[in-house]
PDB file of C-alpha atoms in Angstrom:
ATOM      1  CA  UNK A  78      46.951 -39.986  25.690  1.00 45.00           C
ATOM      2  CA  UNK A  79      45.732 -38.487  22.427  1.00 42.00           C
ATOM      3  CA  UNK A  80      44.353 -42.188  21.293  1.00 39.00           C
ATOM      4  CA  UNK A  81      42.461 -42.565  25.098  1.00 43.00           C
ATOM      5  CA  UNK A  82      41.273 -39.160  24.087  1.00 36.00           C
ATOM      6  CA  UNK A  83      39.814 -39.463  21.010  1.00 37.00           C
ATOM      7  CA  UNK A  84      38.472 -43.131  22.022  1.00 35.00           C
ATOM      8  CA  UNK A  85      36.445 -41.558  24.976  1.00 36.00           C
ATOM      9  CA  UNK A  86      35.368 -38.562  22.870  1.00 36.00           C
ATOM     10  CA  UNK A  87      34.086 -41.439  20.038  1.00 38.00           C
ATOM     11  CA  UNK A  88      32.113 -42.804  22.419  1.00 40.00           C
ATOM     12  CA  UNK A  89      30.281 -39.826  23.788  1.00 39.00           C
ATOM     13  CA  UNK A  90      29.599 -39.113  20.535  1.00 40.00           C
ATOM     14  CA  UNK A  91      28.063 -42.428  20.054  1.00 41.00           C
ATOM     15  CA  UNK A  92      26.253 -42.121  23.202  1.00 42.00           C
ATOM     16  CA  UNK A  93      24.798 -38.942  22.366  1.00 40.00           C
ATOM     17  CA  UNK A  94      23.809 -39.973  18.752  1.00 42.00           C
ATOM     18  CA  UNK A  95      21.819 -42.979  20.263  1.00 44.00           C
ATOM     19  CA  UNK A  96      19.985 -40.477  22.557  1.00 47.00           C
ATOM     20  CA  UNK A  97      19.304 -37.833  19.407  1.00 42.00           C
ATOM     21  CA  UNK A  98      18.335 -40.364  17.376  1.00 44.00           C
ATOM     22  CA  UNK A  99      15.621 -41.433  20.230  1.00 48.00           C
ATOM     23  CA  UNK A 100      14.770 -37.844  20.231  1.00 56.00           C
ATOM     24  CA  UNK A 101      14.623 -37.167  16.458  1.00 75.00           C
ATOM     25  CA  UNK A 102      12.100 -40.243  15.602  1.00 88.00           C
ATOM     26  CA  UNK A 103       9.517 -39.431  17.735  1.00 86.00           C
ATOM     27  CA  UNK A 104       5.907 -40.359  16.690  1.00 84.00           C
ATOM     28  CA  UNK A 105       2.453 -39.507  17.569  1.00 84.00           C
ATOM     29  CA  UNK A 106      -0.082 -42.176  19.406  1.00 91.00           C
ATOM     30  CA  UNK A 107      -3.171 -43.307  17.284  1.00 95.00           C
ATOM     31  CA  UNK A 108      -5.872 -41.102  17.086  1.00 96.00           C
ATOM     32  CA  UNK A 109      -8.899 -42.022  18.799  1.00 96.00           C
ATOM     33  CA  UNK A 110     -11.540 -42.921  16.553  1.00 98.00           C
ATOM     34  CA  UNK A 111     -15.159 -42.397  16.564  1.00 98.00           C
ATOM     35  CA  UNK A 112     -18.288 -45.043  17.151  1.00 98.00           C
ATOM     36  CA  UNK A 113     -19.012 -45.065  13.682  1.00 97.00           C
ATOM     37  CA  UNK A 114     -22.599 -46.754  14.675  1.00 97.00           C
ATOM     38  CA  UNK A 115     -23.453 -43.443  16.158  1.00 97.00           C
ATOM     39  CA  UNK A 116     -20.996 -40.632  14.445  1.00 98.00           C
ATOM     40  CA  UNK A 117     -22.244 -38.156  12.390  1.00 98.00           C
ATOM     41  CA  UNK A 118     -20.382 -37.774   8.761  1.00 98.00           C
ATOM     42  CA  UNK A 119     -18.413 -34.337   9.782  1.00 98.00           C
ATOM     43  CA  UNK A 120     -16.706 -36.919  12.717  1.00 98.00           C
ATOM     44  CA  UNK A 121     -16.169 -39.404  10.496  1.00 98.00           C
ATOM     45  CA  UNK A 122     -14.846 -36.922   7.551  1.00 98.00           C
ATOM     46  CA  UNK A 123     -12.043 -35.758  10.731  1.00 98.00           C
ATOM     47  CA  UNK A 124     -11.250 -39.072  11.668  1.00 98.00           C
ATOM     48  CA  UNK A 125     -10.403 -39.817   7.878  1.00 97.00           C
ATOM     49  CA  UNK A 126      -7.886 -36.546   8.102  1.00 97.00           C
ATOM     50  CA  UNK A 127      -6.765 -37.585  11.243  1.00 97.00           C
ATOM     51  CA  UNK A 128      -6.059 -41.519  10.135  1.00 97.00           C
ATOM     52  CA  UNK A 129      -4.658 -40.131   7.274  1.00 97.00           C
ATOM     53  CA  UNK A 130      -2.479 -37.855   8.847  1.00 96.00           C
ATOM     54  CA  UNK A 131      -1.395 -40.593  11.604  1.00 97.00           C
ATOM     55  CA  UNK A 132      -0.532 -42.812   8.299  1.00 96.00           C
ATOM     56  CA  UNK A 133       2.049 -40.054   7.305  1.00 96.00           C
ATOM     57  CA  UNK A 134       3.569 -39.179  10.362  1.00 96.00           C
ATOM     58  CA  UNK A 135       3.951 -43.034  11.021  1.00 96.00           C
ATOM     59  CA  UNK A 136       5.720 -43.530   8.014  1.00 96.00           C
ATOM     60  CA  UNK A 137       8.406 -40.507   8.096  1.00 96.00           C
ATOM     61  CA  UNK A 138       9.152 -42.209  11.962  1.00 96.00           C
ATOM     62  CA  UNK A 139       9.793 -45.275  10.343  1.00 96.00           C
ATOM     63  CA  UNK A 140      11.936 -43.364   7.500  1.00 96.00           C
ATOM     64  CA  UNK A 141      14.051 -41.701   9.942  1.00 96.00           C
ATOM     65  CA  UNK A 142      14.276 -45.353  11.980  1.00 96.00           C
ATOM     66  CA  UNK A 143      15.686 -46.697   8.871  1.00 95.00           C
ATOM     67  CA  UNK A 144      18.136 -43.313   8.264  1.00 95.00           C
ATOM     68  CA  UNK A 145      19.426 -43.630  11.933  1.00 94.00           C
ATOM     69  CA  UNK A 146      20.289 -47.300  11.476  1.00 95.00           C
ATOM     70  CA  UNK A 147      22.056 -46.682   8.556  1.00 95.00           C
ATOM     71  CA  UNK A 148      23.960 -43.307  10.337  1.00 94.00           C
ATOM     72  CA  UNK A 149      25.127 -45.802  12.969  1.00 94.00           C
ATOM     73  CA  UNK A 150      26.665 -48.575  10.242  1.00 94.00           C
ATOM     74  CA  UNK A 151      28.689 -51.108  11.521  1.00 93.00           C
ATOM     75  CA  UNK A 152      29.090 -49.179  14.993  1.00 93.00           C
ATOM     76  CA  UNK A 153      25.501 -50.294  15.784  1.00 94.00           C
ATOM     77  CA  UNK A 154      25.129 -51.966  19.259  1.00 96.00           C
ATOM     78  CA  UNK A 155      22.643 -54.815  19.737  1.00 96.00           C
ATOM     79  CA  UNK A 156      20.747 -52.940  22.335  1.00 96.00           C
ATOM     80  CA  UNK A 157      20.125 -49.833  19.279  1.00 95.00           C
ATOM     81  CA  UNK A 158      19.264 -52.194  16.787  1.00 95.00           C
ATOM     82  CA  UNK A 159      17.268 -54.144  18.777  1.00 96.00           C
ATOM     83  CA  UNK A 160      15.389 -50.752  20.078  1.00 94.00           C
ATOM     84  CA  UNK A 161      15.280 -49.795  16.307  1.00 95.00           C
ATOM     85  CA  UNK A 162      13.441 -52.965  15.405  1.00 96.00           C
ATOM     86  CA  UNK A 163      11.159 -52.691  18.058  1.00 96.00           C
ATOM     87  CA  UNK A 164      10.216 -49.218  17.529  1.00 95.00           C
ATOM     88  CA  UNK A 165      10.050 -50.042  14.041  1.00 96.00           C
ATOM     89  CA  UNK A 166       7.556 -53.225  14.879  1.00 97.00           C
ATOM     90  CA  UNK A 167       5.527 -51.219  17.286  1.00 96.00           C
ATOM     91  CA  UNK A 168       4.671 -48.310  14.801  1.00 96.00           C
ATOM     92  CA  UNK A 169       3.912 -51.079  11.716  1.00 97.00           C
ATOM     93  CA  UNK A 170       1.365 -53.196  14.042  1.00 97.00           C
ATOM     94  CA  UNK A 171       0.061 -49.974  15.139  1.00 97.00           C
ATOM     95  CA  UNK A 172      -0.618 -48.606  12.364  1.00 97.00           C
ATOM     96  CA  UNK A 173      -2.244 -52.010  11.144  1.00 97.00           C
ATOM     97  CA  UNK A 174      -4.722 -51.842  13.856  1.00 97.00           C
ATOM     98  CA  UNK A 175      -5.615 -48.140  13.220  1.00 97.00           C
ATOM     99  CA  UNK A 176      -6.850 -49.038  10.053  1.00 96.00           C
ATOM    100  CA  UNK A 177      -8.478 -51.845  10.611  1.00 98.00           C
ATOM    101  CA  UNK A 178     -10.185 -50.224  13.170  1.00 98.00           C
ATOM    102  CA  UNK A 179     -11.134 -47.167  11.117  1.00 97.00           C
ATOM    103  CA  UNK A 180     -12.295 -49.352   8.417  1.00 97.00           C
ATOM    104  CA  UNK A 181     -14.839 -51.380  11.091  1.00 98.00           C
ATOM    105  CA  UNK A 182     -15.901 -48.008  12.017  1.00 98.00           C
ATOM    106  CA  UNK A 183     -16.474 -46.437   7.961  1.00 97.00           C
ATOM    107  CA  UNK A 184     -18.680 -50.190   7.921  1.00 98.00           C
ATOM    108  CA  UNK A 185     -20.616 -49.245  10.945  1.00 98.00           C
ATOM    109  CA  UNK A 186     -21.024 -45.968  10.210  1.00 98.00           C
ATOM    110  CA  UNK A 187     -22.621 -46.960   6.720  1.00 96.00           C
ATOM    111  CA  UNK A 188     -25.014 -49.464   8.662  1.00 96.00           C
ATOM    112  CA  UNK A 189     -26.573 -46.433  10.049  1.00 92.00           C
TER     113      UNK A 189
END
């Protein structure tokens, strides 16, 4: 009884660390950017911070990606590691685009 016990209360833990660890690496969307062929330089000067801060915010959600994977060892299911990964992909090509797209807006924005 004690061993059913524990086993059910193991997985409930489990189950809930999945769900915290869903909740505790949370990350904010891309910032919208500006038409650099028509932005003034105080937009452009925000979007930098913004990028910037978008940058930072990305990388601590892939830090704590990489912490909860580790928390869950060898217990991992496929189905968290698989969500880690893709969470993990998702934020990298994101991020990726957002700067490539700033940087075509800085070029426009110089064209001016």
């Amino acid at each position: 009884m004690k061993y059913i016990l524990l086993t059910a209360l193991s997985a409930m833990a489990l189950s809930f660390s999945a769900h915290a660890a869903d909740r505790e690496c949370e990350y904010d969307k891309a910032p919208s950017l500006p038409d650099g062929s028509s932005a003034s330089y105080e937009e452009m000067v925000e979007a930098q911070g913004e990028v910037q801060e978008y940058i930072k915010q990305s990388e601590f959600f892939i830090g704590c990606l990489k912490q909860k994977e580790t928390q869950l060892g060898e217990d991992i299911t496929e189905e968290q590691k698989a969500k880690i990964v893709s969470a993990y992909n998702h934020v990298v090509d994101e991020m990726k685009a957002t700067s490539e797209q700033y940087n075509a807006q800085i070029k426009a924005f110089k064209q001016q």
